[in-house]
mmCIF file of C-alpha atoms in Angstrom:
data_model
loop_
_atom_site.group_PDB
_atom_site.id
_atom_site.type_symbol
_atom_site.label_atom_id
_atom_site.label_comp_id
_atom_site.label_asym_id
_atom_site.label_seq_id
_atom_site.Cartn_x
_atom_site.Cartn_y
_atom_site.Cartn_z
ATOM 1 C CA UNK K 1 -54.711 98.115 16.606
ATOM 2 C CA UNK K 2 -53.846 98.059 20.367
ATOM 3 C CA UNK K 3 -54.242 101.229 22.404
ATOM 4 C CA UNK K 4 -50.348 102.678 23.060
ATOM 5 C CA UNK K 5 -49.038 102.512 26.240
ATOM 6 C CA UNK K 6 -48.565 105.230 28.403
ATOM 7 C CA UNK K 7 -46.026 105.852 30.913
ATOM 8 C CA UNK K 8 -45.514 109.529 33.214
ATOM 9 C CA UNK K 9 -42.398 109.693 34.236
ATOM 10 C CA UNK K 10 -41.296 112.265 36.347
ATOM 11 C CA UNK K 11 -37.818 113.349 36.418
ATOM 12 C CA UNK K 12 -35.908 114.887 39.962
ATOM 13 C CA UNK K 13 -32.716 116.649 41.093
ATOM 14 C CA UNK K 14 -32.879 118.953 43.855
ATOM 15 C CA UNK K 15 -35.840 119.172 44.601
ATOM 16 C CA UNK K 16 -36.443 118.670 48.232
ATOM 17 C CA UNK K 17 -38.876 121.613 49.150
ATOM 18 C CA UNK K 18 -41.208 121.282 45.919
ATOM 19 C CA UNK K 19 -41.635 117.092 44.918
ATOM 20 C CA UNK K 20 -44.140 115.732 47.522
ATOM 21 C CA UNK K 21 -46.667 117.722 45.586
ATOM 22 C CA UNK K 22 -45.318 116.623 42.336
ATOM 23 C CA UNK K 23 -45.401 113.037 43.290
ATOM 24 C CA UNK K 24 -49.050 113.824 44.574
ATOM 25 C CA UNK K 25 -49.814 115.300 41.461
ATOM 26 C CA UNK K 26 -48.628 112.386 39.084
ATOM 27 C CA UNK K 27 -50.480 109.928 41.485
ATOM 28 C CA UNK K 28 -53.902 111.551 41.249
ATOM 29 C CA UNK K 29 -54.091 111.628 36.898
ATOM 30 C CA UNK K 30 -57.205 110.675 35.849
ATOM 31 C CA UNK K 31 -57.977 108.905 33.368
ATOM 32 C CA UNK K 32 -56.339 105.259 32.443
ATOM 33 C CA UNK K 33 -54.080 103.408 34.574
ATOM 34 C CA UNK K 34 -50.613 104.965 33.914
ATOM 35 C CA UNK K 35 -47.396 103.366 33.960
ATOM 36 C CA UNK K 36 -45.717 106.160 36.723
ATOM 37 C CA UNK K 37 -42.223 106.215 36.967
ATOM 38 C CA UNK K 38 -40.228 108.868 39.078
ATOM 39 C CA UNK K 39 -36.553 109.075 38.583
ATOM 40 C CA UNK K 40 -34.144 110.910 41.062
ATOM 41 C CA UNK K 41 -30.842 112.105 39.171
ATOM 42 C CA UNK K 42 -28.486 111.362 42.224
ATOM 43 C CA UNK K 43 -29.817 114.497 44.393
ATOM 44 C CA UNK K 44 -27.774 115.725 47.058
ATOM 45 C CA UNK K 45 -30.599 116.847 49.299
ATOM 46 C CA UNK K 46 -33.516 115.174 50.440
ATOM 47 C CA UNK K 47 -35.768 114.507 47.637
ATOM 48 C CA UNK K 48 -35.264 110.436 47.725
ATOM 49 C CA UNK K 49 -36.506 110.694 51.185
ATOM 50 C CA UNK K 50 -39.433 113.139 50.444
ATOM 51 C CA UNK K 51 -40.191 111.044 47.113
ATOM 52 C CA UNK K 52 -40.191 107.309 49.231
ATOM 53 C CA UNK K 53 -42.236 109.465 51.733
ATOM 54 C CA UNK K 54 -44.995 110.520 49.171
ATOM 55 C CA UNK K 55 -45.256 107.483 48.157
ATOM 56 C CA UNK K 56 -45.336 105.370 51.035
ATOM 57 C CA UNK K 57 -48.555 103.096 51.153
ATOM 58 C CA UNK K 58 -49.568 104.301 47.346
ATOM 59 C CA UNK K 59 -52.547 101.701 46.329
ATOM 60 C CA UNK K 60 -54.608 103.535 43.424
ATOM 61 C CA UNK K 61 -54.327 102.428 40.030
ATOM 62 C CA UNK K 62 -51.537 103.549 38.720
ATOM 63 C CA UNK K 63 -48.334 101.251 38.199
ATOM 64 C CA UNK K 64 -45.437 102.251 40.141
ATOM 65 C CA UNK K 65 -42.074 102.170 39.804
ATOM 66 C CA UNK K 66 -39.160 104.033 41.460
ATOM 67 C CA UNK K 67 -35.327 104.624 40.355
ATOM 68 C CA UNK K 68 -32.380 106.635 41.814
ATOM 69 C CA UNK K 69 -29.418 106.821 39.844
ATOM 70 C CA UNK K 70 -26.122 106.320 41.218
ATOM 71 C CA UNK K 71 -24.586 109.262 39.856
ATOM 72 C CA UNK K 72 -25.983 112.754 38.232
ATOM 73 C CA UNK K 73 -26.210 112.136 34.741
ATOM 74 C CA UNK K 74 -27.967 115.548 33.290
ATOM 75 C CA UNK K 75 -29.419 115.623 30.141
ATOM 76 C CA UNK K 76 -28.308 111.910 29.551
ATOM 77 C CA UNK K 77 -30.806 110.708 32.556
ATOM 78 C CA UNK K 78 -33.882 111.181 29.857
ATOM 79 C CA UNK K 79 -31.397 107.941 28.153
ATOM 80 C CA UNK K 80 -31.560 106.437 31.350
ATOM 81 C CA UNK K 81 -35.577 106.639 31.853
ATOM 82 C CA UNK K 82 -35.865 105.253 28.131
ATOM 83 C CA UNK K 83 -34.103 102.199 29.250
ATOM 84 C CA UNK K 84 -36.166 101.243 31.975
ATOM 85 C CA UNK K 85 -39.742 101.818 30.384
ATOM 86 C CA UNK K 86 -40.963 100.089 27.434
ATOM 87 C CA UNK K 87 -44.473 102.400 26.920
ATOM 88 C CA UNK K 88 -45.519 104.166 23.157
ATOM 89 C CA UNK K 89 -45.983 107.866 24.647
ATOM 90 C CA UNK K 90 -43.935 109.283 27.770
ATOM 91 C CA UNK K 91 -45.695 112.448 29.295
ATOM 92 C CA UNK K 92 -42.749 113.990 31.264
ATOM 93 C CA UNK K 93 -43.028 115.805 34.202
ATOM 94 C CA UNK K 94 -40.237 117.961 36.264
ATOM 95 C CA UNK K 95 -39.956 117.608 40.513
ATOM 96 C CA UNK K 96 -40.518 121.066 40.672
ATOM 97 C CA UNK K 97 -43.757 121.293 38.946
ATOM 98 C CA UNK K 98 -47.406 120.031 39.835
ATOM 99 C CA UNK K 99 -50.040 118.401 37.245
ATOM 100 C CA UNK K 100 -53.259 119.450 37.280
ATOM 101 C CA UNK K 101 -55.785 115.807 37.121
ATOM 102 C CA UNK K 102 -56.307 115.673 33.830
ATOM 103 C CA UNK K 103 -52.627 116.780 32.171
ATOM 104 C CA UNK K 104 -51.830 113.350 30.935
ATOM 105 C CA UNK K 105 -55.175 112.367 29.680
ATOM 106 C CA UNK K 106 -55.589 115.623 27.685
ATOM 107 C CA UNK K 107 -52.112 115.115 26.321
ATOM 108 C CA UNK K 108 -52.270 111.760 25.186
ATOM 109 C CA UNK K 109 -56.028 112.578 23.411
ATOM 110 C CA UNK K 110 -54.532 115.477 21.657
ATOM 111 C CA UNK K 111 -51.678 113.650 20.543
ATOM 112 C CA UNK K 112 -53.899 110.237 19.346
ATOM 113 C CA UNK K 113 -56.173 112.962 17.587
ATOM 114 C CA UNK K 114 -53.120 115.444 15.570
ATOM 115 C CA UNK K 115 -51.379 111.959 15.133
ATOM 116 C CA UNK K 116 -48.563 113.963 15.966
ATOM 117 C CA UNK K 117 -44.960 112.875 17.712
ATOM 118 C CA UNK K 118 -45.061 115.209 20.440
ATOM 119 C CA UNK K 119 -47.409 117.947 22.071
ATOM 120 C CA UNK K 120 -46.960 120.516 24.224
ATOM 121 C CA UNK K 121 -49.874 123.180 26.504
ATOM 122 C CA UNK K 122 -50.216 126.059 28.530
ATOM 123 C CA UNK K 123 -49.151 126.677 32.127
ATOM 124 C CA UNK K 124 -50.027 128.347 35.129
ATOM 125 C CA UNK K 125 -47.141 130.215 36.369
ATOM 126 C CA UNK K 126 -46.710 130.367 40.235
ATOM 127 C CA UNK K 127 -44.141 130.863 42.791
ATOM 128 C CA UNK K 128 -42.778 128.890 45.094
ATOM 129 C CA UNK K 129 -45.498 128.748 47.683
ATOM 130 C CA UNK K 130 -47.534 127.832 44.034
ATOM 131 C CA UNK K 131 -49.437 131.202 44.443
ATOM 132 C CA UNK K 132 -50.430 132.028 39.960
ATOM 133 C CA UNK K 133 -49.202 135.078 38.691
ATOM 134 C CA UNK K 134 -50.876 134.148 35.188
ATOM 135 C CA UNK K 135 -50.012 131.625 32.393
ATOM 136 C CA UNK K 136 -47.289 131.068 30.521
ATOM 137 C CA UNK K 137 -48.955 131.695 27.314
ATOM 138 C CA UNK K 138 -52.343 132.760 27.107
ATOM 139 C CA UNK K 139 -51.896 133.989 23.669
ATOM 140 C CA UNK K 140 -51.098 131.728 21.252
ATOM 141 C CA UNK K 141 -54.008 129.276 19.940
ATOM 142 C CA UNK K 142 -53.947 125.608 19.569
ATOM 143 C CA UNK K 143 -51.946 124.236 16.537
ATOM 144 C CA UNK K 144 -49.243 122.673 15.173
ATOM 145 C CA UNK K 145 -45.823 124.193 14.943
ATOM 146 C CA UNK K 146 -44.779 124.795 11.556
ATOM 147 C CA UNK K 147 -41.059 124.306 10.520
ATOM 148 C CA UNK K 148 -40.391 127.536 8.764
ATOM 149 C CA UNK K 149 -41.889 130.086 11.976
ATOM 150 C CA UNK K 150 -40.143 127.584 13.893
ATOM 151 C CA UNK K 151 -36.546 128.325 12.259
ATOM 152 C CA UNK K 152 -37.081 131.934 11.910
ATOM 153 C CA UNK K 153 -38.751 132.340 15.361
ATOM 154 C CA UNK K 154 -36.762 130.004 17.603
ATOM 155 C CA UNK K 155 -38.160 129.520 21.068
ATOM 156 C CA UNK K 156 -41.024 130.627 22.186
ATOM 157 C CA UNK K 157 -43.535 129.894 25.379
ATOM 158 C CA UNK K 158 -45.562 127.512 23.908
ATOM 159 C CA UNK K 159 -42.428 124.998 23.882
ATOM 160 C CA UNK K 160 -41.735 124.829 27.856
ATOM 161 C CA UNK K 161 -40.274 121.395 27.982
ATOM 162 C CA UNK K 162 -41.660 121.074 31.263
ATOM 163 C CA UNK K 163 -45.255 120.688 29.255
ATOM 164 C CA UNK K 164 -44.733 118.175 26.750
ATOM 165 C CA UNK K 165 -45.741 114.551 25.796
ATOM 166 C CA UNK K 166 -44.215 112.433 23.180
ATOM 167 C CA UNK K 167 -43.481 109.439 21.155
ATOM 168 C CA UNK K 168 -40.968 107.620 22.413
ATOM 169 C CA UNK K 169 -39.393 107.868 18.705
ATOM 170 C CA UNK K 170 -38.002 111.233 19.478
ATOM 171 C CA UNK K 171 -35.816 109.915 21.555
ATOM 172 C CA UNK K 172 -35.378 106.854 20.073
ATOM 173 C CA UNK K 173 -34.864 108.040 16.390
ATOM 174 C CA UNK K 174 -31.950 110.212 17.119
ATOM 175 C CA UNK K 175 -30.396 107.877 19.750
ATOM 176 C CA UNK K 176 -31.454 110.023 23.131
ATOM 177 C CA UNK K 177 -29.481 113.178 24.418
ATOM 178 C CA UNK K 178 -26.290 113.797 24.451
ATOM 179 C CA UNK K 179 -25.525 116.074 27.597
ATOM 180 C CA UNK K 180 -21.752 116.870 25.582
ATOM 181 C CA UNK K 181 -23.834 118.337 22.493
ATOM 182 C CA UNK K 182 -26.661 119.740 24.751
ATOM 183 C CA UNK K 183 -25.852 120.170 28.093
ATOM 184 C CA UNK K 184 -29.440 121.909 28.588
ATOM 185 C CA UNK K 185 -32.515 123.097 27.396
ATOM 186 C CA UNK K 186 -33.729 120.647 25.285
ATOM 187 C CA UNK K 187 -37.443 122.506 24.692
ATOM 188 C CA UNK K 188 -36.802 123.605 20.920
ATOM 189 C CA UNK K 189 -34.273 120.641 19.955
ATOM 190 C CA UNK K 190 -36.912 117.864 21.192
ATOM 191 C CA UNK K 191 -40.155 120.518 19.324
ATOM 192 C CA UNK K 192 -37.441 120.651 15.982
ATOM 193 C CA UNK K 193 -37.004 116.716 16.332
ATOM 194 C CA UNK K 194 -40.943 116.178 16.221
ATOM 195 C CA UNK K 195 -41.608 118.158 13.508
ATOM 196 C CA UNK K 196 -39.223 116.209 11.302
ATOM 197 C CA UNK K 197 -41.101 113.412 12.555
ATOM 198 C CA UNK K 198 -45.025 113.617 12.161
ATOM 199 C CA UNK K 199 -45.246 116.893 13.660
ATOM 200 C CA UNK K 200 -45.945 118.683 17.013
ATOM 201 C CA UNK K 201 -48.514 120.568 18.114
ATOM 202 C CA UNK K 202 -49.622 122.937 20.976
ATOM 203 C CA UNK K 203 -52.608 122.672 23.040
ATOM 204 C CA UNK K 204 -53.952 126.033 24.376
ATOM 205 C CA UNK K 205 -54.995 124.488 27.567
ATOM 206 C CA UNK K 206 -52.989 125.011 31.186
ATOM 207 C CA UNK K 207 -52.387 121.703 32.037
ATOM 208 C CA UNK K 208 -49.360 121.999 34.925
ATOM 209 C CA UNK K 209 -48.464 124.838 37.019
ATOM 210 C CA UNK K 210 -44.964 125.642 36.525
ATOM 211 C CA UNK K 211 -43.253 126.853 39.493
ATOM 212 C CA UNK K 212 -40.579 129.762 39.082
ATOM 213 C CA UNK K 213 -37.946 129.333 41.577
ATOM 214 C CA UNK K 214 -34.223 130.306 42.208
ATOM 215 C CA UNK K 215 -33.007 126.709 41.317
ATOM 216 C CA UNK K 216 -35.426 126.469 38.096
ATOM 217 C CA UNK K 217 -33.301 125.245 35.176
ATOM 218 C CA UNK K 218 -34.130 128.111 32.731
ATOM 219 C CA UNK K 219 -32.856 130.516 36.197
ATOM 220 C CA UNK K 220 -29.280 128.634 36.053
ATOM 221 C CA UNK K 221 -28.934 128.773 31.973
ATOM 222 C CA UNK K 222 -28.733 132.619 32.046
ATOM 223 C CA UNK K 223 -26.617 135.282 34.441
ATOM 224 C CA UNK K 224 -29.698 136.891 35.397
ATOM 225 C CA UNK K 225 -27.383 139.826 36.632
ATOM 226 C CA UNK K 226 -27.438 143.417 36.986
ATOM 227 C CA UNK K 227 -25.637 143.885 33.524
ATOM 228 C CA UNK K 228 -27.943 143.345 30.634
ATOM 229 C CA UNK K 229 -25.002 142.860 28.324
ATOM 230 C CA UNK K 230 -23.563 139.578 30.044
ATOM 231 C CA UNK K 231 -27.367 138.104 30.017
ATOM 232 C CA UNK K 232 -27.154 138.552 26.260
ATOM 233 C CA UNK K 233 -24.079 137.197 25.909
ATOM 234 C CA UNK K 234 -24.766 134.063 27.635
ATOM 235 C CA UNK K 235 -28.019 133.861 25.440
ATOM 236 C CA UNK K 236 -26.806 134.058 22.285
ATOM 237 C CA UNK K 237 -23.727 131.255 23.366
ATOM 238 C CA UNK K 238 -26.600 128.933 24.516
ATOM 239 C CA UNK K 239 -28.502 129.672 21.613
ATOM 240 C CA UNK K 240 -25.738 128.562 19.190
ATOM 241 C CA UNK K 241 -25.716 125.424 21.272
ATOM 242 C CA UNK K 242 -29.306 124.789 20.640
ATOM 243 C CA UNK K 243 -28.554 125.193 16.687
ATOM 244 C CA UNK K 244 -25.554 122.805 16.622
ATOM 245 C CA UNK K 245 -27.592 120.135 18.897
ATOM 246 C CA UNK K 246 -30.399 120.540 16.061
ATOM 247 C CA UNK K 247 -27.903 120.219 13.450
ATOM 248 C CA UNK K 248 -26.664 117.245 14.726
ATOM 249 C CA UNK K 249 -30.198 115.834 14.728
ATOM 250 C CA UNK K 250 -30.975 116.914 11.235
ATOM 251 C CA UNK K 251 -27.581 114.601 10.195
ATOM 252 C CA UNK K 252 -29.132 111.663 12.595
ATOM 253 C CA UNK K 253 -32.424 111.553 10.603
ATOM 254 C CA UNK K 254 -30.668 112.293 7.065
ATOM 255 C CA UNK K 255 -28.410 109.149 7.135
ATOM 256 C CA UNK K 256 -31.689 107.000 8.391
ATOM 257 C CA UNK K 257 -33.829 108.975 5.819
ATOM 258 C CA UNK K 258 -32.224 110.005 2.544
ATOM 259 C CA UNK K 259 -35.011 109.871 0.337
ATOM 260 C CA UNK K 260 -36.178 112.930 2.021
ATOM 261 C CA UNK K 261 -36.253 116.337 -0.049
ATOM 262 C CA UNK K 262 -35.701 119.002 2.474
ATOM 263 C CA UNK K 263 -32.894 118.530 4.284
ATOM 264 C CA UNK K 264 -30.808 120.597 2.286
ATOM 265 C CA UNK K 265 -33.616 123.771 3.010
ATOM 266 C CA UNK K 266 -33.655 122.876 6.690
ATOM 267 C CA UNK K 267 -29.877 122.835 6.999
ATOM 268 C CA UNK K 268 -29.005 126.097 4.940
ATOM 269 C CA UNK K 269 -31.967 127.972 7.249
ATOM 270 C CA UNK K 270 -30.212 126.535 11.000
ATOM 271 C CA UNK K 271 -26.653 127.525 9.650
ATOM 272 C CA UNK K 272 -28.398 131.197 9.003
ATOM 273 C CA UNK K 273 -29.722 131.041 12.048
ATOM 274 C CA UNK K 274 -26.722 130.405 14.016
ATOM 275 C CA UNK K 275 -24.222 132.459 12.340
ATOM 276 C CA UNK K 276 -26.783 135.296 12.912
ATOM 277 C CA UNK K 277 -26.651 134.363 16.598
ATOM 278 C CA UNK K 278 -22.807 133.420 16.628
ATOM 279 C CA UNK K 279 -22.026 137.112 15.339
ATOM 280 C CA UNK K 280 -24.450 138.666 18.271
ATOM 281 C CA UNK K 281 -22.247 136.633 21.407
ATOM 282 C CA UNK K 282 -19.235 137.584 19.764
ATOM 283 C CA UNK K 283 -19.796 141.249 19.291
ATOM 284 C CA UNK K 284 -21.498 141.286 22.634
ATOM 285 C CA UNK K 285 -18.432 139.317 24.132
ATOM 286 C CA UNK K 286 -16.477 141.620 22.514
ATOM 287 C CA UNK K 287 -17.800 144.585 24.078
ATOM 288 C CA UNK K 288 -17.748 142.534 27.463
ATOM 289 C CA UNK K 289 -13.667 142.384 26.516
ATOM 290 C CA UNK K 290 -13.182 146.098 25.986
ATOM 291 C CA UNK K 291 -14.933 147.208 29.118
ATOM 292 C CA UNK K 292 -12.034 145.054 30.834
ATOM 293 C CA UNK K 293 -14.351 142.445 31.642
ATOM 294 C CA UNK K 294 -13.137 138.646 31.492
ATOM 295 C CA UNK K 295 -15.026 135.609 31.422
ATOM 296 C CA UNK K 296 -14.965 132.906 34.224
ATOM 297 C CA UNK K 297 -16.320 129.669 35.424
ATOM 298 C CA UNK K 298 -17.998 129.183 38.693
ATOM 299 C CA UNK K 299 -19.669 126.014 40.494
ATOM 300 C CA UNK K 300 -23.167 126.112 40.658
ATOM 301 C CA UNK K 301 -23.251 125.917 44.126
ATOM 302 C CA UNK K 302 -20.749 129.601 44.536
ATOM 303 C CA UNK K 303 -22.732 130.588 41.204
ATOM 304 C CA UNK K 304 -26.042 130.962 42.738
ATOM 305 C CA UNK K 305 -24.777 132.128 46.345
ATOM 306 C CA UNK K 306 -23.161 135.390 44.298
ATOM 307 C CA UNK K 307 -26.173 136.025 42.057
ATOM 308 C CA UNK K 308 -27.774 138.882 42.615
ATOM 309 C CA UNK K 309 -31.139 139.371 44.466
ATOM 310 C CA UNK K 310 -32.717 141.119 41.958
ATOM 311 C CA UNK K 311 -32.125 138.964 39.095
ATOM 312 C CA UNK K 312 -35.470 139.070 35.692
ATOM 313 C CA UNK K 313 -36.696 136.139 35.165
ATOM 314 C CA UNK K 314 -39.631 134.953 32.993
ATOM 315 C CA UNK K 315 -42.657 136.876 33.327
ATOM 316 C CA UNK K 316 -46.216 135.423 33.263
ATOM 317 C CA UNK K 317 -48.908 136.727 31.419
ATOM 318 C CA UNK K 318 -51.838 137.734 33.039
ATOM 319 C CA UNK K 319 -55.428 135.790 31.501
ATOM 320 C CA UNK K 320 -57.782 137.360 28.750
ATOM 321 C CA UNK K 321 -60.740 138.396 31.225
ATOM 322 C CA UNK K 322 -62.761 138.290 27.671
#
């Protein structure tokens, strides 16, 4: 059997002041010669010019390839990057991030070894000068995610999607993303569409430091705001999205699979699941109603000018000095 291929692609948008050390980072992996692909979603700024920049005069081993879309596609650009590589396992990386040497190499072992679909690891968490405040985990040991704590727990830090590798079947099984079904966040669908597959697994090991910024994408999901209430609102909406985009996976897989004996569970447990969360955002929208409160829609752009300065936001967890 031939070894897979292995291609690190590493997705951009916005990211001017953090992806010359990203495209640094993906350059330097150790191991085998990757196939290293970095994809600009139409960014406004100047990441294309700091990308061509950091690349400029590139002559290690990798393979390298560049693309800029013409226009921002969101969660479909993952549909565009599966189009234009042809390789068994894609480890993904995001602009804002930086891979320590070995991230792919320990990814791709640990997902030849678990025979797995897709893995996931640990994190350093830093800022945005990449000073580490502790890891994103720390906590949770090396295994495979099991579908029933999965259902019941939902997501948790051992899922960053900003960690994982996978089999290009998780994409290609349930025909890509679908930025109309989910628009963002695709950490627990893409962990719930592996372990349909031949499971996923986490690797206790920081592998990337993941850099917490006012532009990150989990920042922009949530109104971080001085009112507690609206950042639960907004949470349980988004996590009723998450449901329905796993719903619509589970139907993908049944029509392709229907000798399968667990759908049925699996479906009954995500429609528990989300009318559990659809009567928290309505009660909590509800509440937002009565106060005299209304909803509205802002650009991102005005959106993140207004936000408030001191806005939570994911906290790291400081090492085990034992």
């Amino acid at each position: 059997m031939s070894e897979p291929t292995i291609a690190f692609v590493l997705v951009t948008y916005q990211h001017e002041n953090f992806v010359t050390d990203a495209v640094r980072s993906a350059l330097a992996q150790e191991g085998p010669p990757l196939d290293i692909l970095i994809s600009d979603d139409a960014s406004p700024d100047g990441t294309w010019a700091a990308i061509e920049k950091a690349v400029a005069g590139y002559s290690g081993p990798h393979r390298l390839r560049l693309n800029r879309n013409p226009e921002n596609m969101g969660m479909n650009h993952y549909n565009r990057v599966l189009e234009l590589i042809d390789n068994d396992i894609i480890v993904i990386a995001h602009g804002d991030d930086v891979a320590l040497p070995n991230r792919a190499l320990r990814l791709v072992e640990t997902l030849q070894r678990e025979k797995v679909s897709l893995v996931t690891s640990d994190a350093y968490v830093t800022d945005a000068a990449r000073a580490r405040s502790g890891l994103m985990v720390g906590d949770i040991p090396s295994g495979r995610f099991v579908m029933e704590k999965l259902l019941a727990d939902g997501w948790q830090r051992n899922m960053l999607g900003a960690t994982m590798a996978w089999r290009r079947d998780v994409l290609d099984v349930f025909g890509g993303l679908d930025r109309l079904i989910l628009p963002a966040g695709y950490d627990l669908p893409m962990v719930f569409r592996a372990t349909l597959l031949d499971g996923a697994y986490y690797l206790a090991e920081p592998l990337l430091e993941w850099r917490r910024h006012d532009r990150n994408l989990s920042e922009q999901l949530l109104d971080r705001g001085a009112d507690q209430l609206i950042e639960i609102e907004g949470a349980a909406a988004h996590a009723v999205t998450v449901l329905m985009a796993m719903l619509e996976d589970l139907a993908k897989l049944r029509m392709a699979d229907s000798e399968r004996r667990d759908f049925a569970e699996i479906r009954a447990h995500l429609l528990r699941s989300m009318m559990k969360h659809l009567r928290n955002w309505i009660r909590r929208r509800n509440r937002l109603f009565v106060r005299g409160m209304r909803a509205t829609w802002l650009d991102k752009e005005t959106w993140l000018e207004r936000r408030p300065a001191g806005s939570r936001r994911i906290k790291a967890r400081k090492p085990n000095p034992s």
